[in-house]
Amino acid sequence: MTADFDQVRRFWQNPSVERALIKYDIASSRAHVRMLGETGIINRNVSQKVIEALAQILKELEDGVEFLSANDSDIHLGLERRLEEVVGDDAKIVKIAKSRNDQIATDIRLWLRDVSLEIYSKILDVRQVLVTLAERDLEVIMPGYTHGQPAMPILLAHWWLANDARFRRDLSRLKDLYVRMNALPLGACAIAGTNQPIDRSLVASYLAFDDVIENSLDAISDRDYLIEFSSFASIVGTHISQMSAEILLWATQEFGFVRLPRALVFRSQNMPQKRNPELLEILRSRPAILNGRLFEFLTQLKGLSISYSQDLQECLPGLIDVVENLKFILELTKELLPTLKFDLKRMRELANTDLTNAANAVDYLVERDIPLDKAASIVESLVSYCKERNKQLTDLSPNEWEQFSPVFGHEIYDYVAIDESVESRSSFGGTAQAQVTQALARAKAILDADHDFVRDLTGSKVKL
Amino acid sequence: MTADFDQVRRFWQNPSVERALIKYDIASSRAHVRMLGETGIINRNVSQKVIEALAQILKELEDGVEFLSANDSDIHLGLERRLEEVVGDDAKIVKIAKSRNDQIATDIRLWLRDVSLEIYSKILDVRQVLVTLAERDLEVIMPGYTHGQPAMPILLAHWWLANDARFRRDLSRLKDLYVRMNALPLGACAIAGTNQPIDRSLVASYLAFDDVIENSLDAISDRDYLIEFSSFASIVGTHISQMSAEILLWATQEFGFVRLPRALVFRSQNMPQKRNPELLEILRSRPAILNGRLFEFLTQLKGLSISYSQDLQECLPGLIDVVENLKFILELTKELLPTLKFDLKRMRELANTDLTNAANAVDYLVERDIPLDKAASIVESLVSYCKERNKQLTDLSPNEWEQFSPVFGHEIYDYVAIDESVESRSSFGGTAQAQVTQALARAKAILDADHDFVRDLTGSKVKL
Amino acid sequence: MTADFDQVRRFWQNPSVERALIKYDIASSRAHVRMLGETGIINRNVSQKVIEALAQILKELEDGVEFLSANDSDIHLGLERRLEEVVGDDAKIVKIAKSRNDQIATDIRLWLRDVSLEIYSKILDVRQVLVTLAERDLEVIMPGYTHGQPAMPILLAHWWLANDARFRRDLSRLKDLYVRMNALPLGACAIAGTNQPIDRSLVASYLAFDDVIENSLDAISDRDYLIEFSSFASIVGTHISQMSAEILLWATQEFGFVRLPRALVFRSQNMPQKRNPELLEILRSRPAILNGRLFEFLTQLKGLSISYSQDLQECLPGLIDVVENLKFILELTKELLPTLKFDLKRMRELANTDLTNAANAVDYLVERDIPLDKAASIVESLVSYCKERNKQLTDLSPNEWEQFSPVFGHEIYDYVAIDESVESRSSFGGTAQAQVTQALARAKAILDADHDFVRDLTGSKVKL
Amino acid sequence: MTADFDQVRRFWQNPSVERALIKYDIASSRAHVRMLGETGIINRNVSQKVIEALAQILKELEDGVEFLSANDSDIHLGLERRLEEVVGDDAKIVKIAKSRNDQIATDIRLWLRDVSLEIYSKILDVRQVLVTLAERDLEVIMPGYTHGQPAMPILLAHWWLANDARFRRDLSRLKDLYVRMNALPLGACAIAGTNQPIDRSLVASYLAFDDVIENSLDAISDRDYLIEFSSFASIVGTHISQMSAEILLWATQEFGFVRLPRALVFRSQNMPQKRNPELLEILRSRPAILNGRLFEFLTQLKGLSISYSQDLQECLPGLIDVVENLKFILELTKELLPTLKFDLKRMRELANTDLTNAANAVDYLVERDIPLDKAASIVESLVSYCKERNKQLTDLSPNEWEQFSPVFGHEIYDYVAIDESVESRSSFGGTAQAQVTQALARAKAILDADHDFVRDLTGSKVKL
């Protein structure tokens, strides 16, 4: 079974997992050794020597010298072997008061913490784009839909800001889970702690962890953050998929609101007139991977004891897949949105139909004390009347209005005018331009604050 | 198609959904009407009259008088009809500056907020049990396992506290999502806001929401909290399922650590000697529902526009199912854990074997400057030697120890003694009794603080 | 814990599960007792007496007399108790050579088999509707889309038949899994078989099972059909959800292909002009439940031994939910499709644009030996030329055609004419009317054959 | 955005997807061109030339010459470019009456068909191992468990054959889905068929497809087999995960039934006595990926029209992942099972306790006309009596037996003897050796027949 057994090892030593974790393995080893020296558990000269050797190995790695070989059964043993090549027997001290169980748990958290910083930035990038587009489109009127049917005219800027609000919540979710993730498992050792007088807070401070995961059983087995991160990623993915699906709808010839630039559209071979929006389709479908991985992790965790087993490493290729695809869809979103060409005339035209104006005629009546039910029924007759004559409400003469209700006076023309309609929705969070302008200002301020937050967070991290 | 169409309505008017939401629909209507009066949008006398009528309807409902009839097409229209029966035409004002789209969004949040308070309490109940058991079992020694193999002796109290740490994180997750959930959508109206000079903050304060969801498109369509709550529930479920699976393992005859009391065990019909731990099996399997519902919600949300559609109500039966099952498994856990009978003698016996003591012999050597690899190999030979002779390490004579390494002296007997072994793991978060005692004190303090938090939160809620 | 414990029992004795299974429990008991008599394991008079008592209990049940009481710990014991009331001590024979483990496995299969027969019929109903609509719409031309962009004109009948093809495959999947499901577990007893000389084939024949599940461990633990049935249901659900999503697109004002009849549309309160297609939205979202349940079952099964445990019953409420929702969406689909009003003029109009005709102009050139790339580029210029002048290809004069390529002659007018375009796609399975007419004939023949199949299958079932 | 756009292309041109499909793209092109020549659509000399060029390109590919370059926007265009390099302008004919939409659908099916043949073989390999082990262990007695509690003694061979029965069903599922998968989409062209007089059956016969997918809309959009294959894979994965979980239980020290050979066990660093069964843990957890991918595919398909879009290609990396992991776990299972070392003495010992024998004592009484309830209660007292005295049922004197019931005579010793107990379960499918021996013979015969089936199927495939 030699051949097959090797294959197992190959699956195990998933190269992308190793690549992701190796430098964090060096970093956590270094912090651990530094603490061992500081607390006098080992001679400080020895610890210093080993720390320098680890720094050298890290540097070589960053210079492209990969030291892991096919014979190393995992990254921890590979690092120990390499360390021994550099400093000889002193290398052995890295094993003191430490096991693979707590170290792998530490490495994953260090890696996912750095990944989270990247994700923070990418979400901010998308929000920057959304805010910029909202500013650009403050005067663009389009139909607003419910149940897929035209309901009331809204500003395109309002729609961009609705999307911004979603990604704002996404960032807040990441902030929350980050706190639970940014805690140190190292020092739990294999399962029960150690008889060495280690100082776990010291290691936490070296590695810029905000907290220590106290209970040793919990420290080696906690993978809650897997589900939390993956669930967070699924929500971001859902937002992106939904936004893409909506833009794809707008990109149909029938809607005709938006076109992709030629450079981003892939030509049909046999149908030269076609512009296939594949990139948006990718953004609609790709996030499904995130959902699938979430299910995978939930299945993997079922039935495991509060302890360590190999099952807890089986998630890593999936987690890397989540991260890569999440980064990818955020980047693509950022690049794609500004390239969309909107047909403002078409959007305004479709907004300006009885289908969106009728609601305003109802408002007109209700404000003049006609009960809602009655008002709705009057306006329904009006709309039918128009349809039969192929007219719009705005085309009706004062006489015609009056036929349906004596309450209709000249002001009705202000109500059914599209700009006035938009302007009238001036409640807090409504689509009136004044409201949207204020909302935009708030969105920018929050974005600035979030930029500051991420900058501070990044600054507070130890450079590995 | 009358018959079938009725069936559609039946599915739609899911009775459990209606039952869950109706009193929140009254509450949100009342807060809305109060604001309409306060801002002068409607006459204050009228608003007062309607508020009183709503209070009456709520009281009747609490007294068991259900007013919804099969003819009401939804709870909003049913309430309007009933209101009209009570106050006549004034009932119509409840429709001003409000739509079904923002009201249902408000009702769900009000309901889920109350549900969350219940869940908070139930998590605290489970933690109270865990802490109490940890206190009881501070001196109970058992084998600790990794990879399902005995590794080192630990305290049972340490295991209880590891579980407590998990539920502590669960509570912290619920706190985080609660903040995002506890915001008011009402006032977004159908999609774009309203032309009435409503005051959304006022409504928020009446309903004890901490925030207003600003953007009207976002307010009617945001269901992120569905995924968040469901993902939170899945993590709680995973913890309970894992804990049950581990106890089921301990409840096998082969482990023999734990027995269920006769009252909770269902007798086998043909095999009188059997004690079937069905309740634990239910706790192992039931949480799967929570995972499935999470998948359901993620599927439902795919492809929806930032707007309102019926799809957003299709989740409600599933959400109620999540809540009911989550409450059930938390309750069952609370009831079941204290009834378990542990066989302390058996646990100690199994902890006291070479399989858990060998690690201490390795420690002994390493502390005396034998390199880890060498130490491990010496101890491995020792273990084999014992196995062949059916002895344990503790049975060996000083001579025999010395045969394997001259470094072994009399202190080795302290190392391989089980109590000493546990005591030696005295690093922060380790299993030494002193550590676990401190951890227990911290766990109690955090539990007290969380009790206070939930009490305050409950107190700050408006009584509906 | 009395109260809470009762709650456990309530969850356990899920009334909908009991209602679903009880009559199958009677049926399997009866078949078992009959075999016991037939093989001489018990006295034939006794067996006859018990069989008659079971028949009486079944009849009472069908007459609405529910015999299960809150004190019966499960349906098997409840039935035994009731049986004892009817025949006294002879009732005890039902326990001989039978356990709850193999009986519940038998009951579920009997139930799911009957359910499958209902599902068969409901799929046939939907297909009947699709075929009828295809026949009606053999001459209706509409645009065909790829990537959401108009590609080529097709017949609406072709689209109906594409949907029929999907449900045809669904039926074939159900047929396949039915075979594996329709096998008898009874006789496996608790786990290892029995020392009684039972005849399992006899029981299988009494209950119209095609096969006996041989291995006793396998018989009590096999729940593969759960996943198979649930996966089958998810595919059906996906088909229905996709079809609904496509019709919802067509029901937008912008597409304007289809309207729902007034009776099936729910009026917007504030926007009288709106027609909200909630029923289609339900069909789009409801199938998500099926996916979620599939995930639930996969999670539940993880980690279980090849044996019996309570976990294997935890799936039952979910399975009933799958069945009810599957039946519901099939029924609603059947009812809804024939009520849709198509705007044939609008569909033809949108099909008859350069966007769908250009491909035919390319064909024209390619058939006249212009390489595809070149042809596509010529036609692209033509389309731009038209767009600038707000013309369609059909409006161009022979002169204008020639400007772009001398190859264009008079026959080009046949190519860009929409009816000719449809007619030209006359390859097997293409959209040409002759092809679709043949496809329709085949679809009908297959539907007839499937009707016969289901009729035979239903006939071959034992009446319980 | 050049850089980012390139990145999109990189994601798109997933190298593993391209590697999987490219040779099938050549094969389907070749069959298509051959048909074009055969039907006279193109000159037969030209078709012959192109076929030879395709053969050459395939050969080069098999010799390791990869022709795709980073500039090829997909495999179809890359192949056309390469073909043009080889045969010049004649290369263009490959595009006639074919589009990317039907070709990619064909390529995936060709690939998955070959993959399925591999999976067939790997399932047969696992079954071969199971049957061999069953033959080896025909006399090995072990405890059988229900609810995790010892119930009755069974043969280990019986357990192996229960697993064989599961994989037998898996094969039957693959057979069923294979039929639906093995049908030709090519000829559907972009969406609506073609105006060329193609012969789709001819192409189907060239490519050894059993059927043609008639409807052109269905042909390009059908991805049902994705769900079917993925669901099949999840069931196989569930079987393997369950089997591994059960063996892991047996591999605990407390059960002590099984040990892994040293070569397959990874040594703990600090705990030399430990044998960590990582490989079994991988088999327990790895299948979770299959479940996750199934969820991914279901999410991707939601909301898609019956047509073609890029979404339909987004599944491919996931599908490859399913296939690779399914192959891996099947291989690992095959290699691992024969290496397990069973401790027959320990298994027999544990089987031979009151916990498994008591049921036989009950049988004894029931056969002597003691009602089951009474019998169970008698035996329960007996077991308690033994427990208090630390005896086993087999240790009791005739006198002691009689104390509990006068019915107990000398034959009771035959009943509670473990071998007799196993032998007594001689009903069809029971654990008696005679039964298991017959079951083994049947299992072998079915395995042989399945081997023949797969051999025939493989033989009937066209060599690409």
mmCIF file with all atom_site columns, N, CA and C in Angstrom, chain B residues 153-169:
data_model
loop_
_atom_site.group_PDB
_atom_site.id
_atom_site.type_symbol
_atom_site.label_atom_id
_atom_site.label_alt_id
_atom_site.label_comp_id
_atom_site.label_asym_id
_atom_site.label_entity_id
_atom_site.label_seq_id
_atom_site.pdbx_PDB_ins_code
_atom_site.Cartn_x
_atom_site.Cartn_y
_atom_site.Cartn_z
_atom_site.occupancy
_atom_site.B_iso_or_equiv
_atom_site.pdbx_formal_charge
_atom_site.auth_seq_id
_atom_site.auth_comp_id
_atom_site.auth_asym_id
_atom_site.auth_atom_id
_atom_site.pdbx_PDB_model_num
ATOM 1  N N  . PRO B 1 153 ? -5.021  12.241 32.087 1.00 0.00 ? 153 PRO B N  1
ATOM 2  C CA . PRO B 1 153 ? -6.166  12.375 32.996 1.00 0.00 ? 153 PRO B CA 1
ATOM 3  C C  . PRO B 1 153 ? -6.584  13.846 33.110 1.00 0.00 ? 153 PRO B C  1
ATOM 4  N N  . ILE B 1 154 ? -7.860  14.063 33.203 1.00 0.00 ? 154 ILE B N  1
ATOM 5  C CA . ILE B 1 154 ? -8.374  15.420 33.412 1.00 0.00 ? 154 ILE B CA 1
ATOM 6  C C  . ILE B 1 154 ? -9.464  15.364 34.482 1.00 0.00 ? 154 ILE B C  1
ATOM 7  N N  . LEU B 1 155 ? -9.903  16.533 34.904 1.00 0.00 ? 155 LEU B N  1
ATOM 8  C CA . LEU B 1 155 ? -11.029 16.594 35.830 1.00 0.00 ? 155 LEU B CA 1
ATOM 9  C C  . LEU B 1 155 ? -12.332 16.680 35.048 1.00 0.00 ? 155 LEU B C  1
ATOM 10 N N  . LEU B 1 156 ? -13.340 15.979 35.515 1.00 0.00 ? 156 LEU B N  1
ATOM 11 C CA . LEU B 1 156 ? -14.651 16.100 34.879 1.00 0.00 ? 156 LEU B CA 1
ATOM 12 C C  . LEU B 1 156 ? -15.131 17.554 34.929 1.00 0.00 ? 156 LEU B C  1
ATOM 13 N N  . ALA B 1 157 ? -14.805 18.241 36.013 1.00 0.00 ? 157 ALA B N  1
ATOM 14 C CA . ALA B 1 157 ? -15.178 19.661 36.127 1.00 0.00 ? 157 ALA B CA 1
ATOM 15 C C  . ALA B 1 157 ? -14.599 20.473 34.969 1.00 0.00 ? 157 ALA B C  1
ATOM 16 N N  . HIS B 1 158 ? -13.410 20.117 34.560 1.00 0.00 ? 158 HIS B N  1
ATOM 17 C CA . HIS B 1 158 ? -12.752 20.809 33.449 1.00 0.00 ? 158 HIS B CA 1
ATOM 18 C C  . HIS B 1 158 ? -13.568 20.640 32.171 1.00 0.00 ? 158 HIS B C  1
ATOM 19 N N  . TRP B 1 159 ? -14.127 19.449 32.005 1.00 0.00 ? 159 TRP B N  1
ATOM 20 C CA . TRP B 1 159 ? -14.949 19.149 30.819 1.00 0.00 ? 159 TRP B CA 1
ATOM 21 C C  . TRP B 1 159 ? -16.259 19.942 30.872 1.00 0.00 ? 159 TRP B C  1
ATOM 22 N N  . TRP B 1 160 ? -16.879 19.979 32.042 1.00 0.00 ? 160 TRP B N  1
ATOM 23 C CA . TRP B 1 160 ? -18.109 20.772 32.152 1.00 0.00 ? 160 TRP B CA 1
ATOM 24 C C  . TRP B 1 160 ? -17.818 22.241 31.794 1.00 0.00 ? 160 TRP B C  1
ATOM 25 N N  . LEU B 1 161 ? -16.705 22.741 32.271 1.00 0.00 ? 161 LEU B N  1
ATOM 26 C CA . LEU B 1 161 ? -16.399 24.158 32.027 1.00 0.00 ? 161 LEU B CA 1
ATOM 27 C C  . LEU B 1 161 ? -16.042 24.425 30.561 1.00 0.00 ? 161 LEU B C  1
ATOM 28 N N  . ALA B 1 162 ? -15.483 23.421 29.898 1.00 0.00 ? 162 ALA B N  1
ATOM 29 C CA . ALA B 1 162 ? -15.229 23.584 28.462 1.00 0.00 ? 162 ALA B CA 1
ATOM 30 C C  . ALA B 1 162 ? -16.559 23.769 27.732 1.00 0.00 ? 162 ALA B C  1
ATOM 31 N N  . ASN B 1 163 ? -17.559 23.007 28.153 1.00 0.00 ? 163 ASN B N  1
ATOM 32 C CA . ASN B 1 163 ? -18.889 23.180 27.560 1.00 0.00 ? 163 ASN B CA 1
ATOM 33 C C  . ASN B 1 163 ? -19.478 24.548 27.903 1.00 0.00 ? 163 ASN B C  1
ATOM 34 N N  . ASP B 1 164 ? -19.279 24.955 29.142 1.00 0.00 ? 164 ASP B N  1
ATOM 35 C CA . ASP B 1 164 ? -19.753 26.290 29.534 1.00 0.00 ? 164 ASP B CA 1
ATOM 36 C C  . ASP B 1 164 ? -19.130 27.367 28.651 1.00 0.00 ? 164 ASP B C  1
ATOM 37 N N  . ALA B 1 165 ? -17.848 27.218 28.354 1.00 0.00 ? 165 ALA B N  1
ATOM 38 C CA . ALA B 1 165 ? -17.166 28.219 27.523 1.00 0.00 ? 165 ALA B CA 1
ATOM 39 C C  . ALA B 1 165 ? -17.827 28.331 26.149 1.00 0.00 ? 165 ALA B C  1
ATOM 40 N N  . ARG B 1 166 ? -18.292 27.208 25.632 1.00 0.00 ? 166 ARG B N  1
ATOM 41 C CA . ARG B 1 166 ? -18.961 27.217 24.329 1.00 0.00 ? 166 ARG B CA 1
ATOM 42 C C  . ARG B 1 166 ? -20.282 27.987 24.392 1.00 0.00 ? 166 ARG B C  1
ATOM 43 N N  . PHE B 1 167 ? -21.065 27.709 25.402 1.00 0.00 ? 167 PHE B N  1
ATOM 44 C CA . PHE B 1 167 ? -22.359 28.384 25.492 1.00 0.00 ? 167 PHE B CA 1
ATOM 45 C C  . PHE B 1 167 ? -22.175 29.870 25.817 1.00 0.00 ? 167 PHE B C  1
ATOM 46 N N  . ARG B 1 168 ? -21.063 30.181 26.472 1.00 0.00 ? 168 ARG B N  1
ATOM 47 C CA . ARG B 1 168 ? -20.737 31.584 26.713 1.00 0.00 ? 168 ARG B CA 1
ATOM 48 C C  . ARG B 1 168 ? -20.531 32.308 25.374 1.00 0.00 ? 168 ARG B C  1
ATOM 49 N N  . ARG B 1 169 ? -19.799 31.674 24.491 1.00 0.00 ? 169 ARG B N  1
ATOM 50 C CA . ARG B 1 169 ? -19.613 32.278 23.161 1.00 0.00 ? 169 ARG B CA 1
ATOM 51 C C  . ARG B 1 169 ? -20.946 32.384 22.424 1.00 0.00 ? 169 ARG B C  1
#
